[in-house]
Short mmCIF file of C-alpha atoms in Angstrom, two decimals:
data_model
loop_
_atom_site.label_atom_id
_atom_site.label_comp_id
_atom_site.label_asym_id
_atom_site.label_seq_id
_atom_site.Cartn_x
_atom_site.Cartn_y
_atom_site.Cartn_z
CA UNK A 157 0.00 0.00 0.00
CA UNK A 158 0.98 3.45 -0.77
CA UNK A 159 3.17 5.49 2.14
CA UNK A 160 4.32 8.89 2.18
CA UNK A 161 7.01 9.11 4.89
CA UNK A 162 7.49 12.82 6.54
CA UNK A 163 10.10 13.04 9.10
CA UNK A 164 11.41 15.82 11.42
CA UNK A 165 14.56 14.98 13.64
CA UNK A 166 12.74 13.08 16.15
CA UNK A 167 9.46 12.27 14.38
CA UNK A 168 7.93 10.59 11.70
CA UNK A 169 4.30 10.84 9.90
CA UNK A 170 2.55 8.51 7.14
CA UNK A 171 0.45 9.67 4.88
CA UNK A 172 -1.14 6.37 3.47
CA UNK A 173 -4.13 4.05 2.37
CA UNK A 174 -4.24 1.94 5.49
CA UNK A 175 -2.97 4.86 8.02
CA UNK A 176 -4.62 7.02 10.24
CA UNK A 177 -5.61 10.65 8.14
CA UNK A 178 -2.67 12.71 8.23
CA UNK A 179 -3.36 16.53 9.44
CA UNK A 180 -1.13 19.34 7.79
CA UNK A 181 -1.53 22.46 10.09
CA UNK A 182 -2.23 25.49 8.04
CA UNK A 183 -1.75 28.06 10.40
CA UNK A 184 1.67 29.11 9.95
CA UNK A 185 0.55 31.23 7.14
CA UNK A 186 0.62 35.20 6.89
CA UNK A 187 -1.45 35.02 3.88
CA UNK A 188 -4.53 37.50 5.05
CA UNK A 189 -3.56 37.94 8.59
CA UNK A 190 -2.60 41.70 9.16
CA UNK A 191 -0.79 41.61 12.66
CA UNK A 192 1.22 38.16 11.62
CA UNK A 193 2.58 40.10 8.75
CA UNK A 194 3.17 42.86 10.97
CA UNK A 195 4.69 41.01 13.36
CA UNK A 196 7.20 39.33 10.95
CA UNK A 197 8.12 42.13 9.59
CA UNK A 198 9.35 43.57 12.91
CA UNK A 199 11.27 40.34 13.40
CA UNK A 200 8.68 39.04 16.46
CA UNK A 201 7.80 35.23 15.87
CA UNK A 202 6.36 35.28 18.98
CA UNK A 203 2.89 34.08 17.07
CA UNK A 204 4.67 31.55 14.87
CA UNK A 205 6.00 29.87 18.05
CA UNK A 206 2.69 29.68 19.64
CA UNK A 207 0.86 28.96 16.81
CA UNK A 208 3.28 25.82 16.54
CA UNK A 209 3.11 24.59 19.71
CA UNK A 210 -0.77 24.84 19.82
CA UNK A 211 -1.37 22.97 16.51
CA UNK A 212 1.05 20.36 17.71
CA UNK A 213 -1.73 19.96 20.87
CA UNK A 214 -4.30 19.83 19.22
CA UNK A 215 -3.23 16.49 17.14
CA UNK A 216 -1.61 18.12 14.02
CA UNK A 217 0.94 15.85 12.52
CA UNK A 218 2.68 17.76 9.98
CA UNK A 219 3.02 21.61 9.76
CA UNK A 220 3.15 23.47 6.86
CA UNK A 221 4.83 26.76 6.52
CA UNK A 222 4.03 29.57 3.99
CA UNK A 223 6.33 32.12 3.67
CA UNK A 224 3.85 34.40 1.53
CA UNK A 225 4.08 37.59 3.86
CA UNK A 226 3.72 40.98 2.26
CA UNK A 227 6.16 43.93 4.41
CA UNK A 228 4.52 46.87 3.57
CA UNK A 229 6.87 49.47 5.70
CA UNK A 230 9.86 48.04 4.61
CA UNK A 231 8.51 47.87 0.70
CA UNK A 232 7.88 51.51 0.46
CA UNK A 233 11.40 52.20 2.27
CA UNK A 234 13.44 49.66 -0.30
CA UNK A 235 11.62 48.23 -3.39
CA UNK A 236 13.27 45.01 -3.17
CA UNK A 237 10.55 43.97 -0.28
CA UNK A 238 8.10 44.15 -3.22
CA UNK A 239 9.76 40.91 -4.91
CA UNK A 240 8.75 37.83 -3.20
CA UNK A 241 11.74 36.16 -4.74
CA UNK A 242 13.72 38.59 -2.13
CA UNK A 243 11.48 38.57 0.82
CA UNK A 244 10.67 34.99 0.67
CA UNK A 245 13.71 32.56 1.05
CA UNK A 246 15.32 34.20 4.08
CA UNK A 247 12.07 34.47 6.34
CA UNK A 248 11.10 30.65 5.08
CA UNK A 249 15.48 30.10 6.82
CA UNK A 250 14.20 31.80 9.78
CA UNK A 251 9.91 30.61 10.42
CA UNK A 252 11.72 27.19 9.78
CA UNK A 253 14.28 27.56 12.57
CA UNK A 254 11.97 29.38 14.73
CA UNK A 255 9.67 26.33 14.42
CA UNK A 256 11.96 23.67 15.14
CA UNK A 257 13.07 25.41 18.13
CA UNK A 258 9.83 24.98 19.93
CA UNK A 259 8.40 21.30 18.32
CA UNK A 260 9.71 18.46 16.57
CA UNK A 261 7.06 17.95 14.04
CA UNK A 262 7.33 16.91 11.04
CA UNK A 263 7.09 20.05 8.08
CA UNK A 264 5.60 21.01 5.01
CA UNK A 265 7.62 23.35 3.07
CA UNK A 266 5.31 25.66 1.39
CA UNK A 267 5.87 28.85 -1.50
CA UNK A 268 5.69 29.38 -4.55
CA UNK A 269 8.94 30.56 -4.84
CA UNK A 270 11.69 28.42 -5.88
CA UNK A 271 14.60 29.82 -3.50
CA UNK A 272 12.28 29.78 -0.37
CA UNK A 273 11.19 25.76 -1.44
CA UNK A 274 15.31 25.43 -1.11
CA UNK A 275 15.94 27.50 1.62
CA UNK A 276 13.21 25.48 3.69
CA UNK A 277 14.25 21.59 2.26
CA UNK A 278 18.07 23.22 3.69
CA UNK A 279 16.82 23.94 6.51
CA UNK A 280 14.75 22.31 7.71
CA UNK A 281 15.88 18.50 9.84
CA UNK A 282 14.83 15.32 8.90
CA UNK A 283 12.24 14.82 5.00
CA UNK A 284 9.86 17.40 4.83
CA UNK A 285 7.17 17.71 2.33
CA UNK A 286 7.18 20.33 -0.24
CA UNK A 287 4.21 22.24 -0.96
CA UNK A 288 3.60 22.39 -4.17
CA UNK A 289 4.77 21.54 -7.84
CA UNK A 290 1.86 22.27 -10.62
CA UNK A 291 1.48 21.29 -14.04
CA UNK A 292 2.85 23.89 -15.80
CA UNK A 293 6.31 22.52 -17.43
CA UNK A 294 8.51 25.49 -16.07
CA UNK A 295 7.29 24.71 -12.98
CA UNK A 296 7.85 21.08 -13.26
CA UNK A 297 11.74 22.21 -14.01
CA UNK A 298 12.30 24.25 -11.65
CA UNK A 299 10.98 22.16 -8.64
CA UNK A 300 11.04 18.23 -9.10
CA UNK A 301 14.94 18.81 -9.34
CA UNK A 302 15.12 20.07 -5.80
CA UNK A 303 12.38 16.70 -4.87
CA UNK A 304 14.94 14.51 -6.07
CA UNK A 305 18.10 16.76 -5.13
CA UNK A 306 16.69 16.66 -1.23
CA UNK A 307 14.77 13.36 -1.60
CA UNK A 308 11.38 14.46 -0.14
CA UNK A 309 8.03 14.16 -1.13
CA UNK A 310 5.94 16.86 -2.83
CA UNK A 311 2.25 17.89 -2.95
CA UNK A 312 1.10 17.88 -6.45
CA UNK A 313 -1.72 20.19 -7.29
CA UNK A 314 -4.14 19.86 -10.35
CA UNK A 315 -3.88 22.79 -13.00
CA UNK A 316 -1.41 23.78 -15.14
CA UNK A 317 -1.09 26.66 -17.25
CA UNK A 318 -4.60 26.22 -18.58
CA UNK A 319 -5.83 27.48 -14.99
CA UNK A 320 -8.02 25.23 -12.69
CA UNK A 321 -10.80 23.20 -14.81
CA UNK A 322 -14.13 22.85 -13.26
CA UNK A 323 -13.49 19.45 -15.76
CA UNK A 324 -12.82 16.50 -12.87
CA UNK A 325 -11.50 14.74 -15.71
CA UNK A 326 -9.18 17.38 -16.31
CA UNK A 327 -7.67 17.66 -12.93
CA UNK A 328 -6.99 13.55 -13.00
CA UNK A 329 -4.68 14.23 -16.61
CA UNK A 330 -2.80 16.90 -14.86
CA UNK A 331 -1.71 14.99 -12.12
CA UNK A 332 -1.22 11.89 -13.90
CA UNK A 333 1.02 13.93 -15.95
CA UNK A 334 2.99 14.92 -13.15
CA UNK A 335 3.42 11.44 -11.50
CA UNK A 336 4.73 10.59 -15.27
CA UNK A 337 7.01 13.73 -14.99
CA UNK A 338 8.46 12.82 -11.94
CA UNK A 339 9.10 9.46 -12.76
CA UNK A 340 11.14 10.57 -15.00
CA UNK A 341 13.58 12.55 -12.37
CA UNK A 342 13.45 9.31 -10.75
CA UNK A 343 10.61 10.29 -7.96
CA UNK A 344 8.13 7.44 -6.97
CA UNK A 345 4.48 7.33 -7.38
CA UNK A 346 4.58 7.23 -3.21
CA UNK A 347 6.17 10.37 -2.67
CA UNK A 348 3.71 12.72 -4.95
CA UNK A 349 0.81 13.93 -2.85
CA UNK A 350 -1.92 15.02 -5.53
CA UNK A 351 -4.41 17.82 -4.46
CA UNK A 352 -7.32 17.51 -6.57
CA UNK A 353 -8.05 21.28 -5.71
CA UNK A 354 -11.81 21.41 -3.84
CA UNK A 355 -13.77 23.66 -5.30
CA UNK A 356 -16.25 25.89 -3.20
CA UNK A 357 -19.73 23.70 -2.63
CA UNK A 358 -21.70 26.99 -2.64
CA UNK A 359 -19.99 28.08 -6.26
CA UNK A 360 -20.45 24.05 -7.88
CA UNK A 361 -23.10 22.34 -6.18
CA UNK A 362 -20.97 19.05 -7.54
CA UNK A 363 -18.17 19.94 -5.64
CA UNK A 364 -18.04 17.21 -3.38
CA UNK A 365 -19.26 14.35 -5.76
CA UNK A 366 -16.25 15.37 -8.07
CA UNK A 367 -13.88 15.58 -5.37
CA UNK A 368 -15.02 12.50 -4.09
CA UNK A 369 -14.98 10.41 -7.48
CA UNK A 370 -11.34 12.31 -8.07
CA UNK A 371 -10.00 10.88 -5.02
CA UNK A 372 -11.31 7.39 -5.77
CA UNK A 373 -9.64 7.53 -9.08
CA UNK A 374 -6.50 9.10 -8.26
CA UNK A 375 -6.17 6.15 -5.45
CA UNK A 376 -7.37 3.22 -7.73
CA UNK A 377 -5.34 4.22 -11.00
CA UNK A 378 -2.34 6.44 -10.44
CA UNK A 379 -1.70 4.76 -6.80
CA UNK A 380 -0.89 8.22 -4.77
CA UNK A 381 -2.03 9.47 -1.37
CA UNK A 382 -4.12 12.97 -1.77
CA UNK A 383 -4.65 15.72 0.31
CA UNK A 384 -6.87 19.18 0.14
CA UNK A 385 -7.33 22.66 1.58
CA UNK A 386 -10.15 21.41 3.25
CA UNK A 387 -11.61 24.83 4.02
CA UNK A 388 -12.15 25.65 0.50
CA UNK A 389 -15.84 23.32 0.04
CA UNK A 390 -17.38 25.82 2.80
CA UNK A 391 -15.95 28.94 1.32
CA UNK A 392 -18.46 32.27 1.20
CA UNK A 393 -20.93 29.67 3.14
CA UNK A 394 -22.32 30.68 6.97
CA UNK A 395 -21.73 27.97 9.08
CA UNK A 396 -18.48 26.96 7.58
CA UNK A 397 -17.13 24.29 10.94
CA UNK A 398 -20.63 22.63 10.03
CA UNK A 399 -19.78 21.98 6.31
CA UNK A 400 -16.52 20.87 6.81
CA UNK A 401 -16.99 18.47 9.70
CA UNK A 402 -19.52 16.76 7.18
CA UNK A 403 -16.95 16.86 4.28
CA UNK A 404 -13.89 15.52 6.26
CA UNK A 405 -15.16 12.06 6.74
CA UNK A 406 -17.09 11.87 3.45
CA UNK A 407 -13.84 12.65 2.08
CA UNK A 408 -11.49 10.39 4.19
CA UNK A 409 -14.45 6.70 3.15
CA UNK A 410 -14.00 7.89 -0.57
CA UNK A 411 -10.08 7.70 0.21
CA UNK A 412 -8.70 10.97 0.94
CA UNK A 413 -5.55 10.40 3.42
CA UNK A 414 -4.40 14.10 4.20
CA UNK A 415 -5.49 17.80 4.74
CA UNK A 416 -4.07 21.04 4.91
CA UNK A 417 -6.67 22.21 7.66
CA UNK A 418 -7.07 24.48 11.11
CA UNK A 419 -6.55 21.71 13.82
CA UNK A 420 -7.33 24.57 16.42
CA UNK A 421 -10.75 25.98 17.80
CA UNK A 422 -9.86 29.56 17.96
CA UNK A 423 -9.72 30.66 21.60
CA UNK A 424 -12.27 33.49 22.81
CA UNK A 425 -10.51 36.97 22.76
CA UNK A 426 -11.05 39.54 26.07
CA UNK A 427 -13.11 41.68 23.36
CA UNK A 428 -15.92 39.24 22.70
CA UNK A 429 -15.57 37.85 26.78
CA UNK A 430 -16.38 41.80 27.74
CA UNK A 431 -19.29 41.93 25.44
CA UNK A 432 -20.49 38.80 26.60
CA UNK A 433 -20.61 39.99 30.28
CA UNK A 434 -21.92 43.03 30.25
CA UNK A 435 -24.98 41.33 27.83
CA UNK A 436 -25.24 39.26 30.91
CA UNK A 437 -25.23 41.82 33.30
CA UNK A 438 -27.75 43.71 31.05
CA UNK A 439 -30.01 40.87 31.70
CA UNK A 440 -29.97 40.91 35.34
CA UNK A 441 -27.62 37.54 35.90
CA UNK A 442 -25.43 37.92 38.31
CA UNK A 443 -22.29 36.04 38.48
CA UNK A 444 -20.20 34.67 40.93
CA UNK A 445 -17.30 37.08 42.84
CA UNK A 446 -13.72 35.89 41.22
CA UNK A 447 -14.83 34.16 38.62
CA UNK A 448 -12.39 33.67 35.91
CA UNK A 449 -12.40 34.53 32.45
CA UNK A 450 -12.22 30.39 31.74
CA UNK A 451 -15.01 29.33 33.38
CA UNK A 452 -17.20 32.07 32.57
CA UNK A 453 -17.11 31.54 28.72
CA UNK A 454 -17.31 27.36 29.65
CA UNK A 455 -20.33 27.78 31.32
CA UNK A 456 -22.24 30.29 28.74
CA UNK A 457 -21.23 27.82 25.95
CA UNK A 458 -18.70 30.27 24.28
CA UNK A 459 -15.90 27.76 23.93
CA UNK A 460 -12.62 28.40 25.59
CA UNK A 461 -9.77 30.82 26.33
CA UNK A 462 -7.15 28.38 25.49
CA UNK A 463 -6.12 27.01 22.20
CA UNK A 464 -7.92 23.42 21.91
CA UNK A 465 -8.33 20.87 19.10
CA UNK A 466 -11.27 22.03 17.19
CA UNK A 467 -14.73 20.39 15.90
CA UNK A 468 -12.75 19.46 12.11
CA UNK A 469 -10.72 17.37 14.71
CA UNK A 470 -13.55 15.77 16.22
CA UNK A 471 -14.46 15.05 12.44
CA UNK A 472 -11.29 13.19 11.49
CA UNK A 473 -10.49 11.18 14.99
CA UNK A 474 -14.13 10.13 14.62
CA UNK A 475 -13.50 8.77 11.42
CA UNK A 476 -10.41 7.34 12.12
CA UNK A 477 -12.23 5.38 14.43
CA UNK A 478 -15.01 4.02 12.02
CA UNK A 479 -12.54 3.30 9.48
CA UNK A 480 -10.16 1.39 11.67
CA UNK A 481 -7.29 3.42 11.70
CA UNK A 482 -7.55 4.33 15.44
CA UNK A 483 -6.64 0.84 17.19
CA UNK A 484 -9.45 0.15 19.86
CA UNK A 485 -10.33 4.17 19.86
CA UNK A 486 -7.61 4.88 21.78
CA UNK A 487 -7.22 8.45 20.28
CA UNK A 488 -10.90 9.38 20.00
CA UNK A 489 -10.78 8.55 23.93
CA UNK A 490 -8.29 9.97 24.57
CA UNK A 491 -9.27 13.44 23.05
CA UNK A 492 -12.68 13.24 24.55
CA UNK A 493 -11.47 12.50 28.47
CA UNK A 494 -12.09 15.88 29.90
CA UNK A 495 -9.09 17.02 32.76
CA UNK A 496 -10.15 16.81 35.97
CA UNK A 497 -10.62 20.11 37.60
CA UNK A 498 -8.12 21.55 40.47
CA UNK A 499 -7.98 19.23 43.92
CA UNK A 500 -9.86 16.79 41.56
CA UNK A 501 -7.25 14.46 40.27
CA UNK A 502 -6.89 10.88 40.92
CA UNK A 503 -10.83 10.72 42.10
CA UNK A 504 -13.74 9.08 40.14
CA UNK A 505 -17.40 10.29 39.16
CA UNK A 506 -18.96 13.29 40.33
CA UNK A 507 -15.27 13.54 42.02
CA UNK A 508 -15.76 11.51 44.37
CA UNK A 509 -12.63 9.52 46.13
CA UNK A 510 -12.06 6.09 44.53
CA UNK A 511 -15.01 6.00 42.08
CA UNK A 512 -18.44 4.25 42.61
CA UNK A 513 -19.05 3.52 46.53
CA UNK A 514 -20.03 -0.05 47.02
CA UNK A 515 -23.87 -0.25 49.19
CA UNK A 516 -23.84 -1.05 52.24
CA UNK A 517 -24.83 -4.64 52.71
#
C-alpha cells in the first residue's frame, strides 16, 4: 500500500491508504492575517511559536509553513521587499528555525517561490514535504529537481497553465502527468501527494461528488495518497465548521488520506468575553465574585480561552475510528477525556474519592 514518509529529527508521519488521516496544520501562514505580517516584519515570531506549539496539541501531525508575507513598511522604504523572490527565502530560513526550536514535528515546506522551497528543504531537519509543484512545465523544471536533489516528497496540485478546470477529468490528466514527470527525475508514485483542488460547494453544487470520485480515481489508477485545503468546500458559506466536519469524513471513506486544515478551535478573545458579560449583566444575571475569564465563557457555551483541538478534529479522529485506523479508539478517547478540575485528580465520578461507593450490605 501506498506510504508517504514525513520526518522531522525526532518524528515521523505517514500519509497512506491503510494509516490514520494525516493533518497538515495550516496556520503558519501570513497570507490574510494583518498583525502576523506585521509582526514578521518587525522580526517578532512570537505568534509563529505559539501557533506551533498549539497545533502540535491539538493532534496536528505535519506543519506546513508559507512564507507568503507581504512587508509593507519596509517595501515603500526599499523596493526590493516588493519581490517575493527577495522577501521569501530568508524568512522561510528563519519561520523554519523558529519552528523547530519549539516542536519536533514533522514540516511542510510551502511557497511558490523556488529559493524559499530550497531555503526550507536546507533547513529544515529530517524529510519534509514540499508544498507544491503544478502542471505547468517550467514549474515542473524548476521544482522536481530540488524533490529529487533533497529526496522528499511533494504535494502535487491539479492545474497547469490552462488554470483550474471545473473538468474532474481534467484535474486527474494533470496529475497523472505529473506522477509521469516525476518518474522521469526518478521520484516514486509514493512520494507525490496530488491535491485535486476542492472547489467551493456553494460556487459548484458538484463539488463534493467530483472531489469525491477524483480521489477514488487518483487512489485506484495512479496509486498516490491525496490531500486538500479542506476549508475551500465551505468557502463564502455561513456555518463553515458545520460543512466541513460533514466533508472531512465523506472525504477520508471515498479515500482521501491528508489535509491542509485548522486543527485549532480559535480561543475566545477579552473583546468578545467583555461583550459577553456586560450582555449578561444587562439581563440581570449575576455572576459569581472571582470568577475567571475560563469558566465564565465554559459555562455560557462560548468555547474556551485556550487554544484546543477544534470540531474538524472531532471530524477526522471520529472517522479514524469508524474506518479502523484508530486501534481500539484509543485516540478518540483519549481526546474526549475531559481534565479533571483543580484538587480533583486521581478521584472518580462526580469527584468523588475512589469511584463508585459499594452499598452497604
Amino acid at each position: 500500500m501506498t506510504r508517504t514518509v514525513i520526518e522531522s529529527r525526532t518524528k515521523t508521519a505517514i500519509i497512506g491508504f491503510d494509516e490514520p488521516f494525516c493533518v497538515i496544520g495550516e496556520r503558519i501562514n501570513p497570507t490574510g492575517r494583518k498583525i502576523l505580517n506585521e509582526e514578521l516584519e518587525r522580526g517578532d515570531f512570537s505568534r509563529i511559536e505559539a501557533d506551533a506549539i498549539a497545533q502540535t496539541m491539538a493532534g496536528a501531525n505535519v506543519l506546513d509553513i508559507n512564507s507568503g508575507a507581504v512587508f509593507s513598511n519596509k517595501m515603500a522604504e526599499d523596493p526590493r521587499y516588493a519581490d517575493n523572490n527577495f522577501v521569501e527565502p530568508e524568512l522561510m530560513k528563519q519561520l523554519v528555525e523558529r519552528v523547530q526550536a519549539v516542536c519536533d514535528t514533522p514540516l511542510c515546506i510551502d511557497s511558490s517561490v523556488p529559493g524559499a522551497l530550497e531555503n526550507g528543504l536546507a533547513t529544515a531537519e529530517g524529510r519534509p514535504l514540499l508544498n507544491s509543484v503544478t502542471g505547468e512545465e517550467e514549474r515542473l523544471e524548476l521544482v522536481l529537481p530540488l524533490v529529487k536533489k533533497y529526496n522528499v516528497p511533494v504535494v502535487a496540485i491539479s492545474n497547469d497553465d490552462t488554470g483550474i478546470s471545473e473538468d474532474p477529468d481534467v484535474r486527474f490528466a494533470v496529475a497523472k502527468k505529473i506522477v509521469e514527470r516525476a518518474a522521469d527525475f526518478g521520484i516514486p508514485a509514493h512520494d507525490i501527494v496530488v491535491d485535486p483542488l476542492v472547489m467551493p460547494i456553494g460556487a459548484m453544487s458538484t463539488a463534493g461528488l467530483q472531489v469525491f470520485a477524483l480521489v477514488r480515481r487518483l487512489r485506484e489508477e495512479l496509486g498516490v495518497n491525496t490531500t486538500c485545503g479542506a476549508s475551500n468546500i465551505s468557502f463564502g458559506l455561513p456555518n463553515r465548521h458545520g460543512i466541513n466536519n460533514a466533508f472531512l469524513p465523506m472525504a477520508i471513506t471515498a479515500g482521501m488520506t491528508s489535509a491542509i486544515m485548522n486543527p485549532v478551535a480559535v480561543p475566545i478573545g477579552p473583546m468578545k468575553i467583555a461583550e459577553k458579560k456586560a450582555a449578561v449583566e444587562a439581563a440581570g444575571i449575576i455572576l459569581p465574585e472571582g470568577m475567571d475569564d475560563e469558566a465564565f465563557v465554559q459555562i455560557f457555551g462560548m468555547g474556551s480561552t485556550k487554544p484546543r483541538a477544534g470540531k474538524e478534529m472531532e471530524a477526522v479522529r471520529a472517522a479514524n475510528f469508524l474506518t479502523n485506523n484508530d486501534d481500539g479508539g484509543e485516540a478518540w478517547i483519549t481526546m474526549n477525556r475531559e481534565a479533571p478540575k483543580a484538587g480533583q485528580e486521581g478521584r472518580g465520578r462526580a469527584g468523588r474519592t475512589g469511584g463508585r461507593r459499594r452499598r452497604a450490605s
